PDB file of C-alpha atoms (C1' of nucleotides) in Angstrom:
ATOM      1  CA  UNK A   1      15.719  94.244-112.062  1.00  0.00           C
ATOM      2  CA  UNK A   2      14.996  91.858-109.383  1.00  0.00           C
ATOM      3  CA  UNK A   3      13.969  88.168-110.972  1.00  0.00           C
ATOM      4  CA  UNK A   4      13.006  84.901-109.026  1.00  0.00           C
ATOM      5  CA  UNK A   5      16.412  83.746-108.664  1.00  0.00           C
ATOM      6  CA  UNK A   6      17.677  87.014-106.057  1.00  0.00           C
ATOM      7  CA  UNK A   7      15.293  84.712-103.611  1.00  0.00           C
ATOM      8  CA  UNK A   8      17.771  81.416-104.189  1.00  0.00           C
ATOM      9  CA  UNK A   9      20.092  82.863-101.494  1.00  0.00           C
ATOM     10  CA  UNK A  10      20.346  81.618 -97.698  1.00  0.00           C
ATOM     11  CA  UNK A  11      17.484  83.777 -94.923  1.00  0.00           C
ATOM     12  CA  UNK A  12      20.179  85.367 -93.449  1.00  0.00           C
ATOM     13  CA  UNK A  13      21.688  86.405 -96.669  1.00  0.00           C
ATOM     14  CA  UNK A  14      18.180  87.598 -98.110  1.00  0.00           C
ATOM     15  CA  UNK A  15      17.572  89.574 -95.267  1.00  0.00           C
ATOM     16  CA  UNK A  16      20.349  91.593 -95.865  1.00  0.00           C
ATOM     17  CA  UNK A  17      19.716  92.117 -99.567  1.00  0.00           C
ATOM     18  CA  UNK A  18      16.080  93.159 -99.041  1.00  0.00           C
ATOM     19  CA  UNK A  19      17.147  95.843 -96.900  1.00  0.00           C
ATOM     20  CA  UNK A  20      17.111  99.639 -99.120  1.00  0.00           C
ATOM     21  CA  UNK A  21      14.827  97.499-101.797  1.00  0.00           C
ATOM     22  CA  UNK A  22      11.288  99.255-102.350  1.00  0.00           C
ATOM     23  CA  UNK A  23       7.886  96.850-101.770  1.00  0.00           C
ATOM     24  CA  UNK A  24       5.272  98.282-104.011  1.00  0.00           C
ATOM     25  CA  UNK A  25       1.472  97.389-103.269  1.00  0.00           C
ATOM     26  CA  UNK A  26      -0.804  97.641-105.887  1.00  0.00           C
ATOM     27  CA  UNK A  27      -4.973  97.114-106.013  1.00  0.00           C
ATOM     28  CA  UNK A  28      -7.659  99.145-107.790  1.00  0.00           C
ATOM     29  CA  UNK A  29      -5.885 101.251-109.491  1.00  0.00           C
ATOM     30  CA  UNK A  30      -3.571 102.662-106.519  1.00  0.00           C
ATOM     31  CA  UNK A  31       0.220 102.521-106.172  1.00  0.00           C
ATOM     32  CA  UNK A  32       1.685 102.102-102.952  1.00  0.00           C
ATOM     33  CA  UNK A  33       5.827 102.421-102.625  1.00  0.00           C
ATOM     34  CA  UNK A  34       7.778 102.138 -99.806  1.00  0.00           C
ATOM     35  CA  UNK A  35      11.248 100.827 -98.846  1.00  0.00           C
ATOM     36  CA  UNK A  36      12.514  97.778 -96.546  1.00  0.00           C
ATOM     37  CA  UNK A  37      14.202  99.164 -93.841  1.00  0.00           C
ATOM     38  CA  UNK A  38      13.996  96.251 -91.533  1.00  0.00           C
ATOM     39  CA  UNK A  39      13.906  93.061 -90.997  1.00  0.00           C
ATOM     40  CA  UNK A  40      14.651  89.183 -89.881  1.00  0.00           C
ATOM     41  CA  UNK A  41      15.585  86.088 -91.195  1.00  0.00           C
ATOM     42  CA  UNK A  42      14.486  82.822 -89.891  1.00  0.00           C
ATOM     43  CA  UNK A  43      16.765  80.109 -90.508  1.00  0.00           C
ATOM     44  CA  UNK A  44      14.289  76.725 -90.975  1.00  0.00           C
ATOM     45  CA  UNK A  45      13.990  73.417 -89.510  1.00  0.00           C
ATOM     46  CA  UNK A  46      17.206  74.417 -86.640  1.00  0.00           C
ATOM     47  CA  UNK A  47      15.868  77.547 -85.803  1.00  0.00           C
ATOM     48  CA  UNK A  48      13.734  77.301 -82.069  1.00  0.00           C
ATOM     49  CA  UNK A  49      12.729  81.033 -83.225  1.00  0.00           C
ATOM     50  CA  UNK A  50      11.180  79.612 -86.543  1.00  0.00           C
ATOM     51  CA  UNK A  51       7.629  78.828 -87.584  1.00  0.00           C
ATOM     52  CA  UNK A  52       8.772  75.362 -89.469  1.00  0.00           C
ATOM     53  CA  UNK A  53      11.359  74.540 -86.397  1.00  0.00           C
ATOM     54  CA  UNK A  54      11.951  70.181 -86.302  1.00  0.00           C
ATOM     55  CA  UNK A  55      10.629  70.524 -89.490  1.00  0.00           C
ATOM     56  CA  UNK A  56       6.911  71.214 -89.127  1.00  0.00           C
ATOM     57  CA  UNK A  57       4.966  70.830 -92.131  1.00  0.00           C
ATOM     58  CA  UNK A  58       1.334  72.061 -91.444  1.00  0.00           C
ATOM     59  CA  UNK A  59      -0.926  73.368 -93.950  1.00  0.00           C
ATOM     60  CA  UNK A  60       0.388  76.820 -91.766  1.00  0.00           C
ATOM     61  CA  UNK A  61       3.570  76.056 -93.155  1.00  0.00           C
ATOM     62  CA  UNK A  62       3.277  74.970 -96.624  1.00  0.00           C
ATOM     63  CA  UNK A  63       4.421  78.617 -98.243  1.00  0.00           C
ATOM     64  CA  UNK A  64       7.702  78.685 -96.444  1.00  0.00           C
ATOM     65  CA  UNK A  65       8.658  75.310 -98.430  1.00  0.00           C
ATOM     66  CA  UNK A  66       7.835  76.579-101.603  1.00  0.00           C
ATOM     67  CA  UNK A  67      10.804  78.076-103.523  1.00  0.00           C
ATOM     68  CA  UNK A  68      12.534  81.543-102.583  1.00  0.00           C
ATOM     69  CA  UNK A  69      10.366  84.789-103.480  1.00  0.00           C
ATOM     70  CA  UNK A  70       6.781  83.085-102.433  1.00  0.00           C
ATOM     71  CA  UNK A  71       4.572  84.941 -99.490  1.00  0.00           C
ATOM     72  CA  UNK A  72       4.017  84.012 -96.239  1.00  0.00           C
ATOM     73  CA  UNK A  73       0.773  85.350 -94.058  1.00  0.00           C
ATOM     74  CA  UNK A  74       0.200  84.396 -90.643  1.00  0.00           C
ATOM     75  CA  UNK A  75      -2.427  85.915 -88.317  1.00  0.00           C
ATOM     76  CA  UNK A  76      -0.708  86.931 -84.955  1.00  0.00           C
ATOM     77  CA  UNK A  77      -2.459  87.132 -81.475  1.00  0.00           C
ATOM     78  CA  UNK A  78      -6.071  87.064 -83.197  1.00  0.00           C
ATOM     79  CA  UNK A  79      -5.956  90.475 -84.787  1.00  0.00           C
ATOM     80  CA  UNK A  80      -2.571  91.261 -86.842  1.00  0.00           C
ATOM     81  CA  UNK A  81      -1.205  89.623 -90.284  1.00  0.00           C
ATOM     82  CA  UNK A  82       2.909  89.878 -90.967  1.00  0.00           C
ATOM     83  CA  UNK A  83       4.466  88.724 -93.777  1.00  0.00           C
ATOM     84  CA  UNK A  84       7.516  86.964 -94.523  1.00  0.00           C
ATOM     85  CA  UNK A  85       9.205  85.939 -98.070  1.00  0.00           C
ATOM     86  CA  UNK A  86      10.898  82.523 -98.465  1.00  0.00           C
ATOM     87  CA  UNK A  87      14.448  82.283 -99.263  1.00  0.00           C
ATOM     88  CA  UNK A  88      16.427  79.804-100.163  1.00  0.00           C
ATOM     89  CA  UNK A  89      15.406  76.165-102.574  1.00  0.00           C
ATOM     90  CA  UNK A  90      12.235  74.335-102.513  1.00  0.00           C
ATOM     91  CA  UNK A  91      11.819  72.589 -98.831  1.00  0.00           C
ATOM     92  CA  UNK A  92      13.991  74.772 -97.645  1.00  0.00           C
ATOM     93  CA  UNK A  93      12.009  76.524 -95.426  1.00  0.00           C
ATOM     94  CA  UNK A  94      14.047  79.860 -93.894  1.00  0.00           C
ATOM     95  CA  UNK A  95      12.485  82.715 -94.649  1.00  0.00           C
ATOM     96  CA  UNK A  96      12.612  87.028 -94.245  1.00  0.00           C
ATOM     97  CA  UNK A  97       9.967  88.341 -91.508  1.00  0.00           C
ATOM     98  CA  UNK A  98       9.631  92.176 -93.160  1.00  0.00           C
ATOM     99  CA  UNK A  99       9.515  94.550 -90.031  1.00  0.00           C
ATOM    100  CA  UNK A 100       9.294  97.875 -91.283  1.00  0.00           C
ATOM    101  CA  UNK A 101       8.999 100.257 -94.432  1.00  0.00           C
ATOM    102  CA  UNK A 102       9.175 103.529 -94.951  1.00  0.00           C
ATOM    103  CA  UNK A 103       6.582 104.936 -96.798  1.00  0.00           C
ATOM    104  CA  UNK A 104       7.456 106.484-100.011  1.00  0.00           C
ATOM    105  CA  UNK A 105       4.625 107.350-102.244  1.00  0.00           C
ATOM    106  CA  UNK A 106       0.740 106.892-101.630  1.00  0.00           C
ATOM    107  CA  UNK A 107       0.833 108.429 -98.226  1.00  0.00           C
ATOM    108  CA  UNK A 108      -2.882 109.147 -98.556  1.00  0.00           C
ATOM    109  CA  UNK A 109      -3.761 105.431 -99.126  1.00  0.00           C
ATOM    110  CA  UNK A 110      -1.516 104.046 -96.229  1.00  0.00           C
ATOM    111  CA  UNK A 111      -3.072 106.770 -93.950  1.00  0.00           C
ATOM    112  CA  UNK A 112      -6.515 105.884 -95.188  1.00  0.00           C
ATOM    113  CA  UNK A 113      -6.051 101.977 -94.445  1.00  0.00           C
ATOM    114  CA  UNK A 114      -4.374 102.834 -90.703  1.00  0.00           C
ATOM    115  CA  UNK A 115      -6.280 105.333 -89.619  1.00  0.00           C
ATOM    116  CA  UNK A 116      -8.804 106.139 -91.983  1.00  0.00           C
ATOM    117  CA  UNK A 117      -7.744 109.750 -92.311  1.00  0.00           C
ATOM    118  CA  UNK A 118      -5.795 111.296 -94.965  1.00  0.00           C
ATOM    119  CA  UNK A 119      -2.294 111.940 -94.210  1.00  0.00           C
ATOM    120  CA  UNK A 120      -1.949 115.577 -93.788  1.00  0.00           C
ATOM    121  CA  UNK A 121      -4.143 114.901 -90.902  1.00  0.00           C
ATOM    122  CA  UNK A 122      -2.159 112.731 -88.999  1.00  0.00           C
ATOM    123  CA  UNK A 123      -0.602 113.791 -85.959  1.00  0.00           C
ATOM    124  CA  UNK A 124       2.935 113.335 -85.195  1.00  0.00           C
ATOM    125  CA  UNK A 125       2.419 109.826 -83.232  1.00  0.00           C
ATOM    126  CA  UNK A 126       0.583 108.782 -86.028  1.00  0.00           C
ATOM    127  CA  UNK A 127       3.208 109.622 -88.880  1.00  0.00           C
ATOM    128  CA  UNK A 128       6.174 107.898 -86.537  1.00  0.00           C
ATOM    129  CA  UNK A 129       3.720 105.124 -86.389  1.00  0.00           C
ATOM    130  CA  UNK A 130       2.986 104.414 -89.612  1.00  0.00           C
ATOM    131  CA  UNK A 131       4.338 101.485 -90.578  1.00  0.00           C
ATOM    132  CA  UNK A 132       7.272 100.486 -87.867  1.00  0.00           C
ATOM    133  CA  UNK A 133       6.264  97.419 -87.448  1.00  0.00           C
ATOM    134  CA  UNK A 134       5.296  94.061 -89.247  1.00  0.00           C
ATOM    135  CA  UNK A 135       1.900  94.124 -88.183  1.00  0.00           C
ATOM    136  CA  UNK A 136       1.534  97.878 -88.896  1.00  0.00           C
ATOM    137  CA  UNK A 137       2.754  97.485 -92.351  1.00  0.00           C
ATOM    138  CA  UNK A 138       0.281  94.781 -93.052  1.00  0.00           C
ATOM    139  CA  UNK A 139      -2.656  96.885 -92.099  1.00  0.00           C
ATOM    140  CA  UNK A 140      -0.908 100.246 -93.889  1.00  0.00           C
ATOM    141  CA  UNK A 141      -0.414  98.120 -97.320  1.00  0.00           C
ATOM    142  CA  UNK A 142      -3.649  96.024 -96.878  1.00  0.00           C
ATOM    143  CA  UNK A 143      -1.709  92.999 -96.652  1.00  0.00           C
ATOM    144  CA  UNK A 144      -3.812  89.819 -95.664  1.00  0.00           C
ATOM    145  CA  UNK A 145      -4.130  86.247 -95.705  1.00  0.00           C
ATOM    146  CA  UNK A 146      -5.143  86.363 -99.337  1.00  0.00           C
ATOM    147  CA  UNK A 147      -1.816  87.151-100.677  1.00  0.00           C
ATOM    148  CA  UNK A 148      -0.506  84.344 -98.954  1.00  0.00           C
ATOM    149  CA  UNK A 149       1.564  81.700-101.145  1.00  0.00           C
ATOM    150  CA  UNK A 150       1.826  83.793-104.273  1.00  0.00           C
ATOM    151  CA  UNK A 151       4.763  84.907-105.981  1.00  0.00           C
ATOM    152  CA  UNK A 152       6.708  88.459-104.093  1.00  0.00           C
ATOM    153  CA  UNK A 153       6.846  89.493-108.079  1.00  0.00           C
ATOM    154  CA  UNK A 154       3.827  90.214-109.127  1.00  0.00           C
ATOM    155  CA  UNK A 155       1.435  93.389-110.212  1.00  0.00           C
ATOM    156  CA  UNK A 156      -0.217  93.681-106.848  1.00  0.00           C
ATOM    157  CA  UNK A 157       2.530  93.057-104.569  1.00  0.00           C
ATOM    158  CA  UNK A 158       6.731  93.137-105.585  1.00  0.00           C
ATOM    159  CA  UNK A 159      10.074  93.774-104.445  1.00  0.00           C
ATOM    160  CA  UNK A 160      12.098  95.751-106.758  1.00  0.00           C
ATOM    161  CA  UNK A 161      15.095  97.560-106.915  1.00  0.00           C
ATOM    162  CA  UNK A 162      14.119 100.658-108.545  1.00  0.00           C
ATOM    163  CA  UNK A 163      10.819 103.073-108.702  1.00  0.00           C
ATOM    164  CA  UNK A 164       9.416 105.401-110.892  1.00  0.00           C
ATOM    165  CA  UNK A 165       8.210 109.061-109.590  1.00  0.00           C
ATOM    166  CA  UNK A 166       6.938 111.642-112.758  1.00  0.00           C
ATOM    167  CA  UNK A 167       8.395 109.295-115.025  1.00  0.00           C
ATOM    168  CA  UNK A 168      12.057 109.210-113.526  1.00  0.00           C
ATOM    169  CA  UNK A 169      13.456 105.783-112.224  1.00  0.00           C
ATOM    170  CA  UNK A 170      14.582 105.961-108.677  1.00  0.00           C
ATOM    171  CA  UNK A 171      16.817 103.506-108.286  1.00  0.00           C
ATOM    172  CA  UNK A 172      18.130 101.787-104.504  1.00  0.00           C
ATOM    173  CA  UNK A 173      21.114 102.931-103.340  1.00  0.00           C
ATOM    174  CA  UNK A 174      23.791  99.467-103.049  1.00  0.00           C
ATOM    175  CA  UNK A 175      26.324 100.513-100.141  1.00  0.00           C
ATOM    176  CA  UNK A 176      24.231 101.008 -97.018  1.00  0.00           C
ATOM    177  CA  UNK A 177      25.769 100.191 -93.562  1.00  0.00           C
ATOM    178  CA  UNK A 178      23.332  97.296 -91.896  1.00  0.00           C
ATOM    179  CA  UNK A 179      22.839  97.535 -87.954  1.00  0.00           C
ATOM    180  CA  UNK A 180      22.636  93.706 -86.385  1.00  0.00           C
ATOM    181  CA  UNK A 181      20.572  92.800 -83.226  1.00  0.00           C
ATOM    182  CA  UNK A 182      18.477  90.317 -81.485  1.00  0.00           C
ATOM    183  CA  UNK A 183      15.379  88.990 -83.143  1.00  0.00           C
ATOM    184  CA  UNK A 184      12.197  90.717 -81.176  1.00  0.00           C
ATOM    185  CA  UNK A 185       9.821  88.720 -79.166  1.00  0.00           C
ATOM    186  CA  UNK A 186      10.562  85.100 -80.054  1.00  0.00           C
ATOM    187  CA  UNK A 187      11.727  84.600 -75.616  1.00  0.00           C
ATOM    188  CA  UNK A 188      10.848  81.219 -75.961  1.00  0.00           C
ATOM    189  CA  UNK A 189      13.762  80.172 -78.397  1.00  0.00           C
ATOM    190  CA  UNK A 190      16.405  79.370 -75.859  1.00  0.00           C
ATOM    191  CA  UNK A 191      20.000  80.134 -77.070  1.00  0.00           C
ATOM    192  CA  UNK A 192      18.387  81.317 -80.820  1.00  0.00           C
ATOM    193  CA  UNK A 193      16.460  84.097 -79.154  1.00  0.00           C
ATOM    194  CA  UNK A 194      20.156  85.751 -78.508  1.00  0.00           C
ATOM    195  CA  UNK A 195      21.042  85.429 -82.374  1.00  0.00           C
ATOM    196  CA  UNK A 196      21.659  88.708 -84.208  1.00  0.00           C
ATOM    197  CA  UNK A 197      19.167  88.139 -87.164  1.00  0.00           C
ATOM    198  CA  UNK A 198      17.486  91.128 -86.709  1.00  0.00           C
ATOM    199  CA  UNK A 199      19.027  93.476 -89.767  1.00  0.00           C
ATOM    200  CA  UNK A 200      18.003  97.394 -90.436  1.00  0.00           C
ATOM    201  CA  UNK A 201      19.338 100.605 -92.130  1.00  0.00           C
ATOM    202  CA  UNK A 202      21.792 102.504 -89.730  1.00  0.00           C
ATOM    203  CA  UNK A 203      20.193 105.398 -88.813  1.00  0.00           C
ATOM    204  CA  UNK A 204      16.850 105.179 -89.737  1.00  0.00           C
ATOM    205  CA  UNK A 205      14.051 106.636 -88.255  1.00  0.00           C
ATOM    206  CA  UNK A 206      11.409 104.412 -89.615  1.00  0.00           C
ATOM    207  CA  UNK A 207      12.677 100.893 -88.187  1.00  0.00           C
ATOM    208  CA  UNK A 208      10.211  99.481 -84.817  1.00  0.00           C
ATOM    209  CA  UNK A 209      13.267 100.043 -82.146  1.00  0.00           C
ATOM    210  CA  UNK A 210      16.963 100.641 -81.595  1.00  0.00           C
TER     211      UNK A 210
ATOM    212  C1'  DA B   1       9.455 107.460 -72.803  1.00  0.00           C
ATOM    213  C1'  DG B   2       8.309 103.363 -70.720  1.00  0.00           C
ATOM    214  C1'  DG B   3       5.348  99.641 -68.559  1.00  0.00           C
ATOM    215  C1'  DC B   4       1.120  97.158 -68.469  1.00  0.00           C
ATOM    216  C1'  DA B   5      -3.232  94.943 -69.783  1.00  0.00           C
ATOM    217  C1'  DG B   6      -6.424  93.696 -73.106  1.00  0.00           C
ATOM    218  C1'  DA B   7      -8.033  92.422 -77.592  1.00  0.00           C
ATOM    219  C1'  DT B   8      -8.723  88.216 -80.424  1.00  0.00           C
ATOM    220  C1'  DG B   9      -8.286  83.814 -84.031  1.00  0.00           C
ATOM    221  C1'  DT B  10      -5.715  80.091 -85.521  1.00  0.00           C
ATOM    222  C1'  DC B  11      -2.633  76.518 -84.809  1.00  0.00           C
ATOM    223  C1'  DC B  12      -1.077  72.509 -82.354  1.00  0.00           C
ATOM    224  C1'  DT B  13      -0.698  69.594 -77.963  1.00  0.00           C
TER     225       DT B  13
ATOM    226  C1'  DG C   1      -6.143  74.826 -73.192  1.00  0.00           C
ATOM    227  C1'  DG C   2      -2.035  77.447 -74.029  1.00  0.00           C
ATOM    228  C1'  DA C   3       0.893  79.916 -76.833  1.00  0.00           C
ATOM    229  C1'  DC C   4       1.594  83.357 -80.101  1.00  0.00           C
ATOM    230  C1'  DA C   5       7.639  86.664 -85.037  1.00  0.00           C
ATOM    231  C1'  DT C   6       1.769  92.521 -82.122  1.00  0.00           C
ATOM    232  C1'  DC C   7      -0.531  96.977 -81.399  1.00  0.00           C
ATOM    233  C1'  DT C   8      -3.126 100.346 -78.901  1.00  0.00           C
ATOM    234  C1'  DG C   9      -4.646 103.039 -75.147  1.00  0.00           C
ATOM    235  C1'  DC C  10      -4.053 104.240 -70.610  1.00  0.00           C
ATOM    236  C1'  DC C  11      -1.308 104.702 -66.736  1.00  0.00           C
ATOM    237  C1'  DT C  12       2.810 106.490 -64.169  1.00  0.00           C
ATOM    238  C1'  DC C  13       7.387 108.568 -63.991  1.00  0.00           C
TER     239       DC C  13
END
DNA sequence: AGGCAGATGTCCT
DNA sequence: GGACATCTGCCTC
């Protein structure tokens, strides 16, 4: 059972942990599961790569001082939400971008909100595209600005270490081997753009790139 | 399977 | 006014 205090724990530390943990969407009356397979930590106020870098305080920002486990939306080049969970204390601002999932249960739904068909009529593009990406997850989850701020534990969105399927409990497995690499598309972070926060599942085929 | 352009809104200088 | 933690469709190899 995940509580609010898994969250406490460094970016880099928390991006690590997430990874194998399911992220379950819920809103009128569907269930969406799926598990973390990827993802990135951003490290605060010395981070060039970060959101909150020399300690920005917008009303952007504000989520990403709250306390570890609250949600952070931003809208990306006009068109695409991602979200992120704080780590770490209060005013502590590092955070976990989430970069992919794969998609466990609800594959009609996620199908339905990406490409408005149902999923045994996607085509094989479609299917390795579901959700391979932080913007694609967004859209596949219907994940938007109004989730932004609140709590990573609640009914309609959470992180938890277990699942149930016909009344079974699936839980996550602990020993997975974690891949490092560069953070993706932050070129304008001088020497931080080379740092290997970027974390996912060896060997998965549902992560955005190799 | 990989490269490119275009879409588009919000934030901050 | 410029940049942006992206995705899609269309183009060539």
């Amino acid at each position: 059972m995940i509580e609010e205090k898994f969250f406490l724990q460094n970016g880099i530390a928390l991006a690590k942990a997430l990874l194998g943990k399911y992220l379950i969407r819920q809103y009128s009356g569907k269930a969406i599961i799926t598990q973390i397979v990827e993802t990135e930590a951003y490290m605060g106020v010395q981070d060039k790569g970060a959101h909150v870098y020399g300690d920005k305080r917008t009303e952007r920002t504000k989520p990403l001082y709250l306390s570890g486990g609250h949600i952070y939306i931003y809208l990306i080049y006009g068109m695409y939400y991602c979200i992120n969970i704080s780590a770490n204390a209060k005013d502590i601002p590092e955070c976990v971008l989430i970069r992919a999932l794969k998609p466990i249960d609800g594959l009609d739904e996620i199908a339905g909100n990406r490409y408005g068909s149902r999923y045994e009529e996607l085509n094989r593009y479609q299917i390795k595209n579901l959700l391979n990406g932080p913007g694609k997850l967004c859209q596949g989850l219907l994940i938007d600005k109004t989730l932004n701020g609140k709590s990573i534990l609640s009914d309609q969105i959470r992180i938890s270490d277990f699942y149930r399927k016909d009344g079974r409990e699936i839980r996550a497995e602990s020993d997975l081997s974690i891949q490092e690499d560069k953070r993706v598309n932050i070129d304008y972070a001088e020497e931080a753009k080379d740092f290997l926060w970027r974390f996912y599942m060896e060997g998965s085929p549902y992560v955005s790139k190799r």
